[in-house]
Coordinates of C-alpha atoms in Angstrom, one line a residue:
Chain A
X1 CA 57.1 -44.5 -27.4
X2 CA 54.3 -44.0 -29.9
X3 CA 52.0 -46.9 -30.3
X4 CA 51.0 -47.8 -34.3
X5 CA 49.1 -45.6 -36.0
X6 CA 46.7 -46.4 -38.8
X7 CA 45.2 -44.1 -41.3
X8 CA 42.3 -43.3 -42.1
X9 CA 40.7 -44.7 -39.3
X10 CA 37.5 -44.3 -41.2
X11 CA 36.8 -44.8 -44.5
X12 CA 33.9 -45.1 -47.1
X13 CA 34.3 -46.0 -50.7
X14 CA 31.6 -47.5 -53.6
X15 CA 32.3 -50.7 -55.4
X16 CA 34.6 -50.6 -58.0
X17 CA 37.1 -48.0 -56.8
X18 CA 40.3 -48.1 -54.5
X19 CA 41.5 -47.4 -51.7
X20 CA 45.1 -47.0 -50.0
X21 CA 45.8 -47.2 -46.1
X22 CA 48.3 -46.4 -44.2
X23 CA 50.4 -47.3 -41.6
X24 CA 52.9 -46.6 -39.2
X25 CA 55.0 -48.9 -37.2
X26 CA 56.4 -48.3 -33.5
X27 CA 59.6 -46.8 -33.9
X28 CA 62.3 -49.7 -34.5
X29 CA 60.0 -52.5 -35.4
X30 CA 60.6 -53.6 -39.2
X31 CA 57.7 -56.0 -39.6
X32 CA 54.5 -55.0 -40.4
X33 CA 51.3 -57.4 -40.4
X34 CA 47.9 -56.5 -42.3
X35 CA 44.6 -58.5 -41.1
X36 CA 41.4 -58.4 -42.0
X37 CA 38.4 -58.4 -39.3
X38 CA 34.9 -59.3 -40.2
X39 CA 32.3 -60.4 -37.3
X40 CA 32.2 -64.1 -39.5
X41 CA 35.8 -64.6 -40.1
X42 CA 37.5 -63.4 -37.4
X43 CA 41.1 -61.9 -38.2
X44 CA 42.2 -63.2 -41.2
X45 CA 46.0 -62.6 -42.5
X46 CA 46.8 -60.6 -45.6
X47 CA 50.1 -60.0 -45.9
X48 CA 53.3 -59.2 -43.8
X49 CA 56.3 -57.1 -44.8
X50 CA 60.0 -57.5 -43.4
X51 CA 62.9 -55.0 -44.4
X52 CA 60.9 -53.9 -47.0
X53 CA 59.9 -57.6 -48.3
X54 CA 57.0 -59.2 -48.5
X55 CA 57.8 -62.6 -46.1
X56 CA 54.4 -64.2 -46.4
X57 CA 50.8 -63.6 -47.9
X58 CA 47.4 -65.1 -46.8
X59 CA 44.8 -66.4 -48.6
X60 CA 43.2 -63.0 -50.7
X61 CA 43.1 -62.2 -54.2
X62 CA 45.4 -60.0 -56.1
X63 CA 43.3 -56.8 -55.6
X64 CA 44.8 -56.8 -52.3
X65 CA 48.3 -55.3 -52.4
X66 CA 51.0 -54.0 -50.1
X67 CA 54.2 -52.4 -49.7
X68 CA 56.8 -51.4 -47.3
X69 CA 58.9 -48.3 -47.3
X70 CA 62.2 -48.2 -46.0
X71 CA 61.2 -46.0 -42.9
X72 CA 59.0 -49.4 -42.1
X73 CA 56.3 -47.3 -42.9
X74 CA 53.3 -49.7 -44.8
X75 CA 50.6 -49.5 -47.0
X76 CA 48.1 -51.8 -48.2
X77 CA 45.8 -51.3 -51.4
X78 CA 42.5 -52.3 -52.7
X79 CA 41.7 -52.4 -56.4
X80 CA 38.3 -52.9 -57.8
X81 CA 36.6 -53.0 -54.1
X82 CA 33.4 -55.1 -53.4
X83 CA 30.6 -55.0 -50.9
X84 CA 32.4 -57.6 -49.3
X85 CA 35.7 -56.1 -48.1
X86 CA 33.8 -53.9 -46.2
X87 CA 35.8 -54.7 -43.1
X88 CA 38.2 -53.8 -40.1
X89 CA 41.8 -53.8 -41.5
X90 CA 44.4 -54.2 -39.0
X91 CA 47.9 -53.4 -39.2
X92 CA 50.3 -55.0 -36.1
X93 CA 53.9 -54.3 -36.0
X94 CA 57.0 -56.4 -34.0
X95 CA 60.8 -55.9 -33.7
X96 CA 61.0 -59.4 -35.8
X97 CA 59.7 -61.7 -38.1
X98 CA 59.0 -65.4 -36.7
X99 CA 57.6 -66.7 -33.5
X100 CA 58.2 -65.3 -30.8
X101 CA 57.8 -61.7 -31.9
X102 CA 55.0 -60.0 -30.2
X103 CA 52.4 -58.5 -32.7
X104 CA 51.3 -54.8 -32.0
X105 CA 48.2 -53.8 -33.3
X106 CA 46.9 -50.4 -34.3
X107 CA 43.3 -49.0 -33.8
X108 CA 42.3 -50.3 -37.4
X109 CA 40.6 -48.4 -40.5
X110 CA 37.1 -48.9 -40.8
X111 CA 36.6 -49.6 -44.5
X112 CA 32.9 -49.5 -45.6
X113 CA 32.0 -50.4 -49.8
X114 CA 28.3 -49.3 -50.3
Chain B
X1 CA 46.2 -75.5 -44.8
X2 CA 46.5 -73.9 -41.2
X3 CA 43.5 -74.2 -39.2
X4 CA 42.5 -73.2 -35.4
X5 CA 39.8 -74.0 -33.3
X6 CA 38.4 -72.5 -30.2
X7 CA 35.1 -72.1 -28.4
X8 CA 32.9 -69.3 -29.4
X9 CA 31.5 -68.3 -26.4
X10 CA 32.6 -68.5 -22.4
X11 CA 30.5 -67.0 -19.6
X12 CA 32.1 -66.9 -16.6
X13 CA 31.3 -65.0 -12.9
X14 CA 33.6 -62.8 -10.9
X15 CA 36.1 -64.2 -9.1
X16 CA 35.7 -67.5 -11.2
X17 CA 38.6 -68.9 -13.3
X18 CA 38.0 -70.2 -16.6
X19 CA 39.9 -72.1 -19.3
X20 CA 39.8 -71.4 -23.4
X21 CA 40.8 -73.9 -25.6
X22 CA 42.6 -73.7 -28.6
X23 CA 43.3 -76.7 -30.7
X24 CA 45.6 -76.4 -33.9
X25 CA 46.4 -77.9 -37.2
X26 CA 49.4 -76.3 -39.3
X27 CA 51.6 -77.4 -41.7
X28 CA 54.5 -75.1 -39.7
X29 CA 54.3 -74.6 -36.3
X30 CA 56.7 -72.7 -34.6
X31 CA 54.6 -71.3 -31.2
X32 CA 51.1 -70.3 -29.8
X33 CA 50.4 -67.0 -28.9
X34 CA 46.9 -65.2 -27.2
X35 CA 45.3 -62.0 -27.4
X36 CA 42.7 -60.0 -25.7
X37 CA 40.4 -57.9 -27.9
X38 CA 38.0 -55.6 -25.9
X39 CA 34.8 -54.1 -28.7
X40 CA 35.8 -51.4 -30.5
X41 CA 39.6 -51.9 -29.8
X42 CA 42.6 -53.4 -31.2
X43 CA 44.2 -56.9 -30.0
X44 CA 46.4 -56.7 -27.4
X45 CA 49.5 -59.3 -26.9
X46 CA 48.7 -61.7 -23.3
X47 CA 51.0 -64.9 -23.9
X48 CA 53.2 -66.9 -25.8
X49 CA 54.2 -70.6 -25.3
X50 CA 57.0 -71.3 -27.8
X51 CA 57.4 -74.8 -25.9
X52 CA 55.5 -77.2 -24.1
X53 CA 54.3 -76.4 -20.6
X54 CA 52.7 -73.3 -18.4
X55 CA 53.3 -69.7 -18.8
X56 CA 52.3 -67.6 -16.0
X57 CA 51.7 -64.2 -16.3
X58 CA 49.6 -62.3 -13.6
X59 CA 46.3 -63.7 -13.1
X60 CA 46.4 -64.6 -17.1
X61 CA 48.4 -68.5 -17.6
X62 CA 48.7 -69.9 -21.0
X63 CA 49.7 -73.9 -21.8
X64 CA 50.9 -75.3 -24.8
X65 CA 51.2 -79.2 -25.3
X66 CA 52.7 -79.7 -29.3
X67 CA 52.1 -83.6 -29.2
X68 CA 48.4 -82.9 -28.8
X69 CA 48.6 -80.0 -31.4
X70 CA 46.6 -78.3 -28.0
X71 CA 46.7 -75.1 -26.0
X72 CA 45.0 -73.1 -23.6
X73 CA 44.4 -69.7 -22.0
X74 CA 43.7 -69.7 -18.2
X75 CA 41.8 -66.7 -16.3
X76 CA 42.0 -66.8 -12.2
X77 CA 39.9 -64.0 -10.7
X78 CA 38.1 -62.7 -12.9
X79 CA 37.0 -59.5 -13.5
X80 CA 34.5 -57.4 -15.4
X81 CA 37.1 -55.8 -17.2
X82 CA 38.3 -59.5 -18.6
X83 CA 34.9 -59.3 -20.8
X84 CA 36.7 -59.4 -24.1
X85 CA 37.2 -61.6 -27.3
X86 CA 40.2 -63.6 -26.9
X87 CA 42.4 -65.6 -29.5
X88 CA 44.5 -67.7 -30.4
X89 CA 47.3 -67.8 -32.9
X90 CA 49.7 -69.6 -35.0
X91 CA 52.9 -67.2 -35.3
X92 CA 54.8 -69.2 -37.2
X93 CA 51.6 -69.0 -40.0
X94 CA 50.7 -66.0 -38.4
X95 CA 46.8 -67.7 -38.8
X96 CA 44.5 -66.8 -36.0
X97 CA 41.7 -68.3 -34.5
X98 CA 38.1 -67.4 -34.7
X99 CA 38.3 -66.0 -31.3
X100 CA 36.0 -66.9 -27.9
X101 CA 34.0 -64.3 -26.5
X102 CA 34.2 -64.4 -22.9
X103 CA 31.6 -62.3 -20.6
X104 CA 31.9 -62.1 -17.2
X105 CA 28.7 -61.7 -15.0
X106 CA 28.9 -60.3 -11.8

């Protein structure tokens, strides 16, 4: 079974522009995670998506967006970027939502803002 | 809010077994769960404790006591290859810790 794949896995953008990324669950989960990774903050939550739904949001402003496809499929979006979402972004995928799903995690995009 | 707390740093020999704490303070808690991070890579899923007591898994054993809001990751025999970052998280908040890089000298 293919693992979760993220794309781009590379990605550099200038302040003030946007940016999309992608991902794609293992086939049958329906949850979908997004995390943030900087060396200072460790992995932060941004948002996670259930059937579509967004069941729960962390602690980011509104420039930071997602959505969920009806495939499972899920992207995440970045308005009006700044130097410092420069970042990892993580998407992890389960079979459920709630505790005792376990979370797997793609290879990440590499998000630079010069 | 939901916060976690773990050491930053663990150094460790081969062979040795070491213990990484985790100490926890949600609003929601629903179970702990651990995950290996090698550089450059994407956390992987070790343990989850969804109620008190020891979970065994290979040479990897994770503990969970709720009334002390406390957890912990044990390592026996260690190995190079167990030089990662590991952590720690909340799944019902789905809130991770800051992570503890461990290195293991030979």
């Amino acid at each position: 079974k293919a693992g979760v794949t993220q794309t781009p896995r590379y990605l550099i953008k200038t302040r003030g522009q946007q940016v999309t990324l992608s991902c794609s669950p293992i086939s049958g989960h329906r949850s979908v995670s997004w995390y943030q990774q900087t060396p200072g903050q460790g992995l932060q939550f941004l948002f996670e998506y259930f059937s579509e739904t967004q069941r729960n949001k962390g602690n980011f402003p509104g420039r930071f967006s997602g959505r969920q496809f009806s495939n499972s499929r899920s992207e995440m979006n970045v308005s009006t970027l700044e130097l410092g979402d420069s970042a990892l972004y993580l998407c992890a995928s389960s079979l459920g939502t709630g505790t005792s799903y376990e979370q797997y995690f793609g290879p990440g995009t590499r998000l630079t803002v010069t | 809010g939901q916060s976690l707390e773990q050491p930053s740093e663990v150094t460790a020999v081969e062979g040795a077994i070491v213990q990484i704490n985790c100490t926890y303070q949600t609003s929601g808690f629903y179970g702990l769960s651990w995950y290996q991070q090698h550089d450059g890579g994407a956390p992987t899923f070790l343990s989850y404790n969804g109620l008190d007591g020891l979970e065994e898994t290979g040479r990897f054993s994770s503990f969970l006591s709720r009334s002390d809001s406390y957890g912990y990751l044990l390592l026996q025999e260690l190995q190079m290859k167990d030089s990662a970052s590991y952590f720690c998280a909340v799944e019902g908040q789905l809130t991770f810790g800051s992570g503890t890089q461990l290195t293991v000298l030979p």
